[in-house]
Coordinates of C-alpha atoms in Angstrom, one line a residue:
Chain A
A225 CA 3.3 -66.1 -29.1
D226 CA 5.1 -68.7 -27.6
V227 CA 2.0 -70.0 -26.1
E228 CA 0.2 -70.3 -29.2
E229 CA 2.6 -72.2 -31.2
S230 CA 2.8 -75.1 -28.8
S231 CA 0.5 -77.7 -29.0
K232 CA 1.0 -78.6 -25.3
P233 CA -1.8 -79.0 -22.8
L234 CA -3.4 -75.7 -21.5
F235 CA -1.0 -73.6 -19.4
A236 CA 1.8 -76.3 -19.7
G237 CA 4.4 -73.9 -21.2
L238 CA 3.3 -71.0 -18.8
S239 CA 6.6 -71.0 -17.1
D240 CA 8.5 -70.7 -20.4
I241 CA 6.7 -67.4 -21.5
S242 CA 9.0 -64.7 -22.1
I243 CA 8.4 -61.3 -23.7
S244 CA 10.3 -60.9 -27.1
E245 CA 12.2 -57.9 -27.2
D246 CA 10.4 -55.8 -29.8
I247 CA 7.0 -55.6 -27.8
P248 CA 7.8 -52.4 -25.8
V249 CA 6.8 -53.1 -22.5
E250 CA 7.4 -50.0 -20.2
G251 CA 5.9 -48.6 -17.1
D252 CA 5.9 -48.5 -13.6
I253 CA 4.4 -51.3 -11.8
S254 CA 4.2 -50.7 -8.1
V255 CA 1.5 -51.4 -5.9
P256 CA 0.6 -48.4 -4.0
I257 CA 1.0 -48.9 -0.3
G258 CA -2.5 -49.6 0.8
S259 CA -2.6 -47.5 3.9
Q260 CA -1.6 -44.5 1.8
N261 CA -4.3 -44.5 -0.5
A262 CA -6.9 -45.4 1.9
D263 CA -5.5 -42.7 4.2
N264 CA -6.1 -40.2 1.4
D265 CA -9.6 -41.0 1.2
L266 CA -10.0 -41.5 4.8
S267 CA -8.4 -38.2 5.8
T268 CA -11.2 -35.9 4.6
L269 CA -13.5 -38.0 6.3
D270 CA -11.6 -38.0 9.6
E271 CA -10.6 -34.1 9.6
P272 CA -12.9 -32.2 12.0
V273 CA -15.9 -30.6 10.2
K274 CA -14.4 -27.0 10.8
D275 CA -11.4 -28.1 8.3
T276 CA -13.8 -29.2 5.6
I277 CA -15.8 -26.2 5.8
M278 CA -12.8 -23.8 6.2
R279 CA -11.5 -25.1 3.2
D280 CA -14.2 -24.3 1.0
L281 CA -14.8 -21.1 2.7
R282 CA -11.4 -20.1 2.1
A283 CA -11.6 -20.9 -1.7
V284 CA -14.7 -18.8 -1.7
G285 CA -12.9 -16.0 0.0
Q286 CA -9.9 -16.2 -2.3
K287 CA -12.3 -15.8 -5.1
F288 CA -13.9 -12.7 -3.7
V289 CA -10.3 -11.1 -3.6
H290 CA -9.9 -12.1 -7.0
V291 CA -13.0 -10.2 -8.0
M292 CA -12.4 -7.2 -5.9
Y293 CA -9.0 -6.7 -7.4
P294 CA -9.5 -8.2 -11.0
K295 CA -6.0 -9.2 -12.4
K296 CA -5.7 -11.8 -15.1
S297 CA -5.5 -14.7 -12.9
S298 CA -7.2 -17.9 -14.0
A299 CA -7.8 -18.8 -10.5
L300 CA -11.6 -18.0 -11.0
L301 CA -11.7 -20.1 -14.0
R302 CA -9.7 -23.1 -13.0
D303 CA -11.2 -23.8 -9.8
W304 CA -14.7 -22.9 -10.4
D305 CA -17.3 -23.6 -7.7
L306 CA -20.8 -22.1 -7.5
W307 CA -21.1 -21.7 -3.4
G308 CA -20.0 -18.0 -3.9
P309 CA -22.8 -17.2 -6.5
L310 CA -25.4 -19.1 -4.4
L311 CA -24.5 -17.2 -1.3
L312 CA -24.3 -13.8 -3.1
C313 CA -27.7 -14.3 -5.0
V314 CA -29.5 -15.6 -1.8
T315 CA -28.2 -12.3 0.2
L316 CA -29.4 -10.1 -2.6
A317 CA -32.7 -11.7 -3.2
L318 CA -33.5 -11.5 0.8
M319 CA -32.3 -7.9 0.8
L320 CA -34.3 -6.9 -2.1
Q321 CA -37.4 -8.9 -1.6
G322 CA -40.7 -7.4 -1.0
G323 CA -43.7 -8.5 0.9
S324 CA -47.2 -9.6 0.1
A325 CA -49.3 -7.6 -2.2
D326 CA -51.4 -5.6 0.4
S327 CA -48.2 -4.3 2.3
E328 CA -46.2 -1.1 1.8
E329 CA -43.5 -3.3 0.2
D330 CA -45.8 -3.9 -2.8
G331 CA -44.1 -3.4 -6.1
R332 CA -40.5 -4.6 -5.1
P333 CA -39.4 -7.9 -6.9
Q334 CA -40.1 -11.1 -5.0
F335 CA -37.4 -13.3 -3.7
A336 CA -38.1 -15.7 -6.7
E337 CA -38.0 -13.0 -9.2
V338 CA -34.5 -11.9 -8.1
F339 CA -33.6 -15.6 -8.0
V340 CA -34.7 -16.3 -11.5
I341 CA -33.3 -13.2 -13.0
I342 CA -29.8 -13.9 -11.5
W343 CA -29.6 -17.5 -12.4
F344 CA -31.4 -17.6 -15.5
G345 CA -29.7 -14.6 -16.7
S346 CA -26.5 -16.0 -16.1
V347 CA -27.6 -19.4 -18.0
I348 CA -28.7 -17.2 -20.8
I349 CA -25.5 -15.0 -21.0
T350 CA -23.4 -18.4 -20.9
L351 CA -25.4 -19.9 -23.5
N352 CA -25.2 -16.8 -25.5
S353 CA -21.3 -16.7 -25.4
K354 CA -21.1 -20.4 -26.3
L355 CA -23.4 -20.3 -29.3
L356 CA -21.4 -17.4 -30.6
G357 CA -18.4 -19.5 -30.5
G358 CA -16.8 -19.1 -26.9
T359 CA -14.4 -21.4 -25.8
I360 CA -15.2 -21.1 -21.9
S361 CA -17.0 -23.9 -20.3
F362 CA -20.7 -23.5 -19.0
F363 CA -19.8 -23.7 -15.3
Q364 CA -17.0 -21.5 -15.6
S365 CA -18.9 -18.9 -17.0
L366 CA -21.8 -19.2 -14.6
C367 CA -18.9 -19.0 -11.9
V368 CA -17.5 -15.8 -13.1
L369 CA -20.8 -14.1 -13.7
G370 CA -22.2 -14.9 -10.2
Y371 CA -18.9 -13.9 -8.5
C372 CA -19.1 -10.6 -10.1
I373 CA -22.4 -9.8 -8.2
L374 CA -20.1 -9.3 -5.3
P375 CA -19.7 -5.2 -5.8
L376 CA -23.3 -4.8 -6.4
T377 CA -24.0 -6.9 -3.2
V378 CA -21.8 -4.6 -1.2
A379 CA -23.4 -1.6 -3.0
M380 CA -26.8 -3.1 -1.8
I381 CA -25.5 -3.0 1.8
V382 CA -24.3 0.5 1.7
C383 CA -27.6 1.6 0.0
R384 CA -29.6 -0.1 3.1
I385 CA -27.2 1.7 5.5
V386 CA -27.6 5.0 3.8
L387 CA -31.4 4.8 3.7
L388 CA -31.5 4.2 7.3
G389 CA -30.3 7.6 7.9
S390 CA -32.6 9.4 5.2
S391 CA -34.5 8.8 2.2
G392 CA -34.2 12.4 0.5
G393 CA -32.5 13.7 -2.5
I394 CA -28.9 13.6 -1.0
S395 CA -29.2 10.0 -0.2
F396 CA -30.8 9.3 -3.7
A397 CA -27.4 11.1 -5.1
V398 CA -25.2 9.0 -2.9
R399 CA -26.7 5.6 -3.6
L400 CA -26.7 6.5 -7.4
I401 CA -23.0 7.0 -7.4
V402 CA -22.4 3.9 -5.2
V403 CA -24.8 1.7 -7.5
T404 CA -23.2 3.1 -10.9
A405 CA -19.4 2.6 -9.4
S406 CA -20.3 -0.8 -8.4
F407 CA -22.2 -1.7 -11.7
G408 CA -19.2 -0.5 -13.5
W409 CA -16.8 -2.5 -11.3
S410 CA -19.0 -5.8 -11.9
T411 CA -19.0 -5.2 -15.6
F412 CA -15.3 -4.6 -15.8
A413 CA -14.4 -7.6 -13.6
S414 CA -16.5 -10.0 -15.6
T415 CA -15.3 -8.9 -19.0
A416 CA -11.5 -9.2 -17.9
F417 CA -12.4 -12.7 -17.1
L418 CA -14.6 -13.7 -19.9
A419 CA -13.3 -11.5 -22.8
D420 CA -10.5 -13.8 -23.6
S421 CA -12.2 -16.7 -24.7
Q422 CA -14.4 -14.7 -27.2
P423 CA -13.5 -14.5 -30.9
A424 CA -11.9 -11.2 -31.6
N425 CA -14.7 -9.9 -33.9
R426 CA -17.8 -10.7 -31.6
K427 CA -16.5 -9.4 -28.3
A428 CA -19.0 -6.8 -28.2
L429 CA -21.8 -9.3 -28.8
V430 CA -20.9 -11.1 -25.6
V431 CA -20.0 -8.0 -23.5
Y432 CA -23.5 -6.2 -24.3
P433 CA -25.7 -9.2 -22.4
V434 CA -23.3 -9.1 -19.4
F435 CA -23.7 -5.2 -19.5
L436 CA -27.6 -5.5 -19.7
F437 CA -27.6 -8.1 -17.0
Y438 CA -25.5 -5.9 -14.2
F439 CA -27.5 -3.0 -15.3
V440 CA -30.7 -4.6 -14.6
I441 CA -29.4 -5.8 -11.1
G442 CA -28.2 -2.4 -10.6
W443 CA -31.5 -0.6 -11.3
M444 CA -33.2 -3.2 -8.9
I445 CA -30.7 -2.2 -6.1
L446 CA -31.1 1.5 -6.9
T447 CA -34.9 1.6 -6.8
F448 CA -35.1 -0.2 -3.7
S449 CA -37.1 1.8 -1.5
P450 CA -37.6 1.3 2.4
S451 CA -40.9 0.3 3.8
R452 CA -42.3 2.8 5.9
Chain B
M788 CA -14.0 -22.7 -62.4
A789 CA -12.0 -21.4 -59.8
S790 CA -10.2 -23.2 -57.5
P791 CA -11.3 -23.3 -53.8
D792 CA -8.3 -21.2 -53.1
D793 CA -9.3 -18.5 -55.2
L794 CA -12.6 -18.1 -54.0
K795 CA -13.2 -15.3 -51.5
F796 CA -16.2 -13.5 -50.2
Q797 CA -17.0 -10.5 -52.1
E798 CA -19.9 -8.0 -51.6
F799 CA -22.2 -7.6 -54.5
E800 CA -24.6 -4.7 -53.7
E801 CA -26.7 -5.0 -56.8
A802 CA -26.7 -8.8 -57.1
T803 CA -29.6 -9.0 -54.4
D804 CA -31.6 -6.6 -56.3
L805 CA -31.0 -8.3 -59.6
L806 CA -31.7 -11.5 -58.1
S807 CA -34.8 -10.4 -56.8
S808 CA -36.0 -9.1 -59.9
N809 CA -34.9 -11.7 -62.3
P810 CA -35.2 -15.0 -60.3
G811 CA -34.5 -16.9 -63.4
A812 CA -30.8 -15.9 -63.8
S813 CA -28.2 -18.3 -63.0
T814 CA -26.4 -17.4 -60.1
L815 CA -23.6 -18.6 -58.1
S816 CA -23.9 -18.2 -54.3
I817 CA -21.3 -18.3 -51.6
S818 CA -22.7 -18.0 -48.3
S819 CA -21.3 -16.7 -44.9
P820 CA -17.7 -15.3 -44.7
G821 CA -15.5 -18.3 -43.4
T822 CA -15.1 -17.1 -39.7
G823 CA -15.5 -20.5 -38.1
A824 CA -13.5 -23.4 -38.8
S825 CA -16.6 -25.7 -38.4
P826 CA -17.2 -27.6 -41.8
G827 CA -21.1 -26.8 -42.0
D828 CA -20.5 -23.1 -41.9
V829 CA -18.9 -22.4 -45.3
R830 CA -21.4 -23.4 -47.9
L831 CA -20.4 -23.1 -51.7
D832 CA -23.2 -23.5 -54.2
L833 CA -22.0 -23.9 -57.7
S834 CA -25.6 -24.9 -59.0
D835 CA -26.7 -23.0 -62.0
D836 CA -30.5 -23.6 -61.7
E837 CA -32.8 -21.3 -59.7
E838 CA -34.5 -24.1 -58.2
N839 CA -31.7 -25.5 -56.2
Q840 CA -30.9 -22.0 -55.1
Q841 CA -34.6 -21.4 -54.0
E842 CA -34.7 -24.9 -52.4
N843 CA -31.6 -24.1 -50.3
S844 CA -32.8 -20.8 -49.2
E845 CA -36.3 -22.1 -48.1
L846 CA -34.8 -24.7 -45.7
L847 CA -34.7 -23.3 -42.3
G848 CA -32.0 -20.8 -42.5
G849 CA -30.5 -22.9 -45.3
E850 CA -28.4 -24.6 -42.7
K851 CA -29.8 -28.0 -42.4
Q852 CA -26.6 -29.9 -43.2
T853 CA -25.3 -28.9 -39.7
G854 CA -27.1 -31.5 -37.9
G855 CA -30.6 -32.1 -36.4
F856 CA -32.1 -30.0 -34.0
W857 CA -30.9 -31.6 -31.1
T858 CA -27.2 -30.9 -31.6
F859 CA -25.7 -27.8 -30.1
E860 CA -24.3 -26.9 -33.9
Y861 CA -27.6 -26.5 -35.1
Y862 CA -28.5 -23.8 -33.0
Q863 CA -25.0 -22.3 -33.2
S864 CA -25.8 -21.9 -36.9
F865 CA -28.2 -19.1 -35.8
F866 CA -25.6 -17.1 -34.3
N867 CA -23.2 -17.1 -37.0
V868 CA -22.9 -13.0 -36.9
D869 CA -20.2 -10.9 -36.1
T870 CA -20.5 -7.4 -34.3
V871 CA -20.2 -5.3 -37.8
Q872 CA -23.2 -7.4 -38.9
V873 CA -25.3 -6.8 -36.3
L874 CA -24.9 -3.3 -36.0
D875 CA -25.3 -3.1 -39.7
R876 CA -28.6 -4.7 -39.7
I877 CA -29.7 -2.6 -36.6
K878 CA -28.9 0.3 -39.1
G879 CA -31.0 -1.1 -41.6
S880 CA -33.8 -1.4 -39.5
V881 CA -34.0 2.3 -38.6
I882 CA -33.0 3.8 -42.1
P883 CA -35.8 2.2 -44.5
L884 CA -34.9 3.0 -47.8
P885 CA -37.4 2.1 -50.5
G886 CA -35.2 0.2 -52.7
R887 CA -33.7 -1.8 -49.9
N888 CA -35.4 -5.0 -48.8
F889 CA -34.6 -5.8 -45.4
V890 CA -34.3 -9.6 -46.0
R891 CA -32.6 -9.7 -49.2
H892 CA -30.0 -6.8 -48.6
H893 CA -29.2 -7.2 -44.8
I894 CA -29.9 -10.8 -43.8
R895 CA -28.8 -12.4 -47.2
S896 CA -29.7 -15.8 -46.3
N897 CA -28.0 -15.5 -42.9
P898 CA -30.8 -14.8 -40.3
D899 CA -29.7 -14.7 -36.7
L900 CA -31.4 -15.1 -33.5
Y901 CA -29.0 -13.0 -31.8
G902 CA -30.5 -9.6 -32.9
P903 CA -34.0 -10.5 -32.2
F904 CA -33.5 -12.2 -28.8
W905 CA -31.4 -9.5 -27.3
I906 CA -33.4 -6.6 -28.7
C907 CA -36.4 -8.1 -27.2
V908 CA -34.9 -8.5 -24.0
T909 CA -33.6 -4.7 -24.1
L910 CA -37.0 -3.7 -25.1
V911 CA -38.6 -5.4 -22.1
F912 CA -36.2 -3.8 -19.5
S913 CA -36.1 -0.5 -21.4
V914 CA -39.9 -0.2 -21.4
A915 CA -40.3 -1.4 -17.6
I916 CA -37.7 1.1 -16.2
M917 CA -38.6 4.1 -18.0
G918 CA -42.1 3.4 -17.5
N919 CA -41.5 3.2 -13.8
L920 CA -39.2 6.4 -14.4
S921 CA -42.3 8.3 -16.0
T922 CA -44.6 7.3 -13.5
F923 CA -42.2 8.6 -10.7
L924 CA -41.7 12.0 -12.6
S925 CA -45.1 12.7 -13.3
K926 CA -46.2 12.0 -9.7
R927 CA -43.2 13.6 -7.9
G928 CA -45.4 16.6 -6.7
D929 CA -48.1 14.3 -5.2
P930 CA -47.7 14.2 -1.5
D931 CA -49.5 11.0 -1.1
F932 CA -47.2 9.3 -3.6
H933 CA -45.0 6.7 -2.2
Y934 CA -42.4 5.3 -4.7
R935 CA -42.7 1.8 -5.7
P936 CA -40.5 -0.1 -8.2
Q937 CA -43.4 -1.8 -9.9
F938 CA -41.4 -4.9 -10.7
H939 CA -44.2 -6.8 -12.0
R940 CA -44.3 -4.9 -15.0
V941 CA -41.3 -6.6 -16.3
S942 CA -43.2 -9.8 -16.3
I943 CA -45.9 -8.2 -18.1
A944 CA -43.7 -6.4 -20.7
A945 CA -41.7 -9.6 -21.2
V946 CA -44.8 -11.7 -21.9
T947 CA -46.1 -9.3 -24.3
V948 CA -42.8 -8.5 -26.2
F949 CA -41.9 -12.0 -26.8
L950 CA -45.6 -13.3 -27.6
Y951 CA -45.3 -10.5 -30.5
A952 CA -41.9 -11.4 -31.4
W953 CA -42.7 -14.8 -32.0
L954 CA -46.4 -15.3 -32.8
V955 CA -46.9 -12.6 -35.2
P956 CA -44.0 -13.9 -37.4
L957 CA -45.4 -17.1 -37.2
G958 CA -48.6 -15.9 -38.3
V959 CA -47.3 -13.6 -41.3
W960 CA -44.9 -16.4 -42.3
G961 CA -47.8 -19.1 -42.1
F962 CA -50.2 -17.0 -44.1
L963 CA -47.5 -15.9 -46.7
T964 CA -46.6 -19.7 -47.1
W965 CA -50.3 -20.6 -47.8
R966 CA -50.7 -17.9 -50.1
Q967 CA -47.3 -18.9 -52.1
S968 CA -48.5 -22.4 -52.4
V969 CA -52.0 -21.3 -53.6
E970 CA -50.6 -18.5 -56.0
R971 CA -47.3 -19.7 -57.3
Q972 CA -45.7 -16.7 -56.2
I973 CA -42.0 -15.6 -56.6
S974 CA -40.6 -16.3 -53.3
G975 CA -41.6 -16.1 -49.5
Y976 CA -39.4 -15.8 -46.5
T977 CA -38.4 -18.5 -44.2
F978 CA -39.7 -18.5 -40.7
L979 CA -36.3 -17.4 -39.3
E980 CA -35.9 -14.5 -41.7
T981 CA -39.6 -13.3 -40.7
V982 CA -38.7 -13.5 -37.0
C983 CA -35.4 -11.8 -37.8
V984 CA -37.2 -9.0 -39.6
Y985 CA -39.8 -8.5 -37.0
G986 CA -37.2 -8.6 -34.0
Y987 CA -34.8 -6.0 -35.6
S988 CA -37.7 -4.0 -36.5
L989 CA -38.5 -3.6 -32.7
F990 CA -35.2 -1.9 -32.0
I991 CA -36.7 1.6 -32.9
Y992 CA -38.9 1.2 -29.8
I993 CA -36.1 1.0 -27.5
P994 CA -34.9 5.0 -28.0
T995 CA -38.7 5.9 -28.3
S996 CA -39.2 4.2 -25.0
I997 CA -36.5 6.0 -23.5
L998 CA -38.0 9.4 -24.9
W999 CA -41.2 8.5 -23.7
A1000 CA -40.1 9.3 -20.2
I1001 CA -40.5 13.0 -21.1
P1002 CA -43.9 13.7 -19.5
F1003 CA -45.6 15.9 -22.4
N1004 CA -48.4 14.0 -23.9
W1005 CA -48.3 15.4 -27.4
M1006 CA -44.4 14.5 -27.5
Q1007 CA -45.2 10.7 -26.7
W1008 CA -47.8 10.6 -29.4
L1009 CA -45.6 12.3 -31.8
L1010 CA -42.8 9.5 -31.2
I1011 CA -45.1 6.9 -31.6
V1012 CA -45.9 8.4 -35.1
V1013 CA -42.4 8.7 -36.0
A1014 CA -41.4 5.2 -34.8
M1015 CA -44.5 3.9 -36.4
V1016 CA -43.5 5.5 -39.8
I1017 CA -39.9 4.1 -39.7
S1018 CA -40.4 0.8 -38.3
G1019 CA -43.7 0.3 -40.3
S1020 CA -42.0 1.2 -43.7
V1021 CA -39.2 -1.3 -43.1
L1022 CA -41.9 -4.2 -42.7
V1023 CA -43.8 -2.9 -45.6
I1024 CA -40.7 -2.5 -47.8
T1025 CA -39.8 -6.1 -46.8
F1026 CA -43.2 -8.0 -47.1
W1027 CA -44.5 -5.8 -50.0
P1028 CA -42.5 -8.0 -52.7
T1029 CA -44.1 -11.3 -51.6
V1030 CA -47.7 -9.8 -51.7
R1031 CA -47.7 -7.6 -54.6
D1032 CA -48.4 -10.3 -57.1
D1033 CA -51.4 -11.4 -55.1
T1034 CA -55.0 -9.9 -55.8
K1035 CA -55.3 -6.3 -54.6
L1036 CA -57.3 -6.9 -52.0
T1037 CA -55.2 -9.8 -50.1
A1038 CA -52.1 -7.3 -50.8
F1039 CA -53.5 -4.4 -49.1
A1040 CA -55.2 -6.3 -46.5
T1041 CA -52.1 -8.2 -45.4
M1042 CA -50.0 -4.8 -45.3
A1043 CA -52.8 -3.3 -43.3
V1044 CA -52.8 -5.9 -40.6
I1045 CA -48.8 -6.0 -40.5
V1046 CA -48.7 -2.2 -39.8
S1047 CA -51.7 -2.3 -37.4
L1048 CA -50.4 -4.8 -35.2
H1049 CA -47.2 -3.1 -34.8
A1050 CA -49.0 0.3 -34.2
L1051 CA -51.0 -1.5 -31.5
L1052 CA -47.9 -2.9 -29.8
A1053 CA -46.5 0.6 -29.6
I1054 CA -49.8 2.3 -28.4
G1055 CA -50.3 -0.6 -26.0
F1056 CA -46.8 0.2 -24.3
K1057 CA -47.7 3.8 -24.2
M1058 CA -51.0 3.5 -22.6
Y1059 CA -49.9 0.9 -20.1
F1060 CA -46.5 1.7 -19.1
F1061 CA -46.3 5.4 -19.7
Q1062 CA -49.4 6.9 -18.0
T1063 CA -49.5 10.8 -17.5
A1064 CA -52.9 10.0 -16.0
T1065 CA -53.8 9.7 -12.6
Y1066 CA -52.0 6.6 -11.1
T1067 CA -55.2 4.6 -10.3
G1068 CA -53.3 1.1 -9.9
S1069 CA -51.5 -0.8 -12.2
S1070 CA -53.7 -3.9 -12.2
H1071 CA -55.9 -3.0 -14.7
P1072 CA -54.3 -2.6 -18.1
A1073 CA -57.0 -0.8 -20.0
Q1074 CA -56.9 2.6 -18.7
H1075 CA -58.9 5.5 -19.9
I1076 CA -56.7 8.6 -20.1
T1077 CA -58.7 11.6 -19.2
P1078 CA -57.7 14.9 -20.9
A1079 CA -58.2 16.7 -17.5
S1080 CA -55.3 14.6 -16.0
N1081 CA -52.7 15.8 -18.5
H1082 CA -52.5 19.0 -16.4
T1083 CA -51.0 17.0 -13.5
S1084 CA -47.9 16.5 -15.8
S1085 CA -47.4 20.3 -15.5
T1086 CA -46.6 20.1 -11.7
V1087 CA -43.1 18.6 -12.9
G1088 CA -40.7 21.3 -12.5

């Protein structure tokens, strides 16, 4: 204001400028020590590759633990990542896939079919819950649904081991129990994370597609038949 | 006039019937219990003329003011249902009562896409899974049989069900709208209401497909007849009021086409997915079920 009132030449009164007291000027003007900031950026570039990879792997592993023991923790939701779901989906699809049309493995889902079912299924369930008025974000929901496939992947590994032994009635009963238990575990784990974000009178509408999703994956695992 | 604070959602059982029988009556319509806080959800229509009411219900789901089709809220308006409402609509689709028009009584200008979509998805998987199971059960005694999951059937079932659930309502709605413009009838249904009716009417096929796994041919056909009667009558009761003022020929022809398409879907499912005939390869959809091969089902213990 002082500068505007004067009719002196430009910049002449610059040294006289004082900020009047009724303009609140607060804050902390401090120049961050240059090297400190640069160090933060450079530090992840300079660290050994092992550290970088282990950090992500540890995050993924921590989330696996959260899925296996589902408590009301927000770790899965807060720091979502899609590495875990990708890893699980690829593992499951590789183990489930069938061969070409002529081979003995005909009739099994192809790799692409499993992949598409898992990812498109998760996207559709997420869209469904958002359309019904859920407050969870898109990627958080994808993250939860993907991570909760872990029990079913474990069941797949167990089924494959059981099938190495025999493929008769007893092995079927064992596989049925294992797959049913892990399907229940997956559904329970994902609803523990997802149910809170839904309005109360629509919870069942959101839980049912999740149930159907894991049921279909469970069926694919259960009907996996070994090639002769 | 009541102040906005006094207005609460009330259920009027006879109002829907009164409205359809006497369209000229002046009406007060309050749509959708106010579950959401978004301003577009609760619509208060205090107009006294039937024309305005008609116009509102003929818009796409009546929710056009929630935004263009490129916004998220537009699609959210089609999922504005609670668990209780969905269950009530499903119940209405399996218990057809002659006086209760499914659209007027259950949908009530709040068509949803949740029901049709998830019923179709469930139907796809139940038909594929149960078909696989029934093939397994009927071939168990055969020593040459090697179990296969037959996963490609899921794709075929999905294409069939979703084509039926979207193209047939499109055709029916288009035809009815054309007749309406030609013949000046009472009222048609919006496209979404038609899709809604068809989607919910497919629900009966889910328990039917589960029961189809029982490998007795006569039971499977009996189930088809029962499902057709129930589901077909829901469709007939729903669409009859819109065509009854047309010429007799058109009215009966429309009803016949609707019912026969529905029957074709059921019979097609049964014949393709649930063969008790000899398994000759699943790449040929048109199988002839030979009567002699029914005896193979008796090997199932």
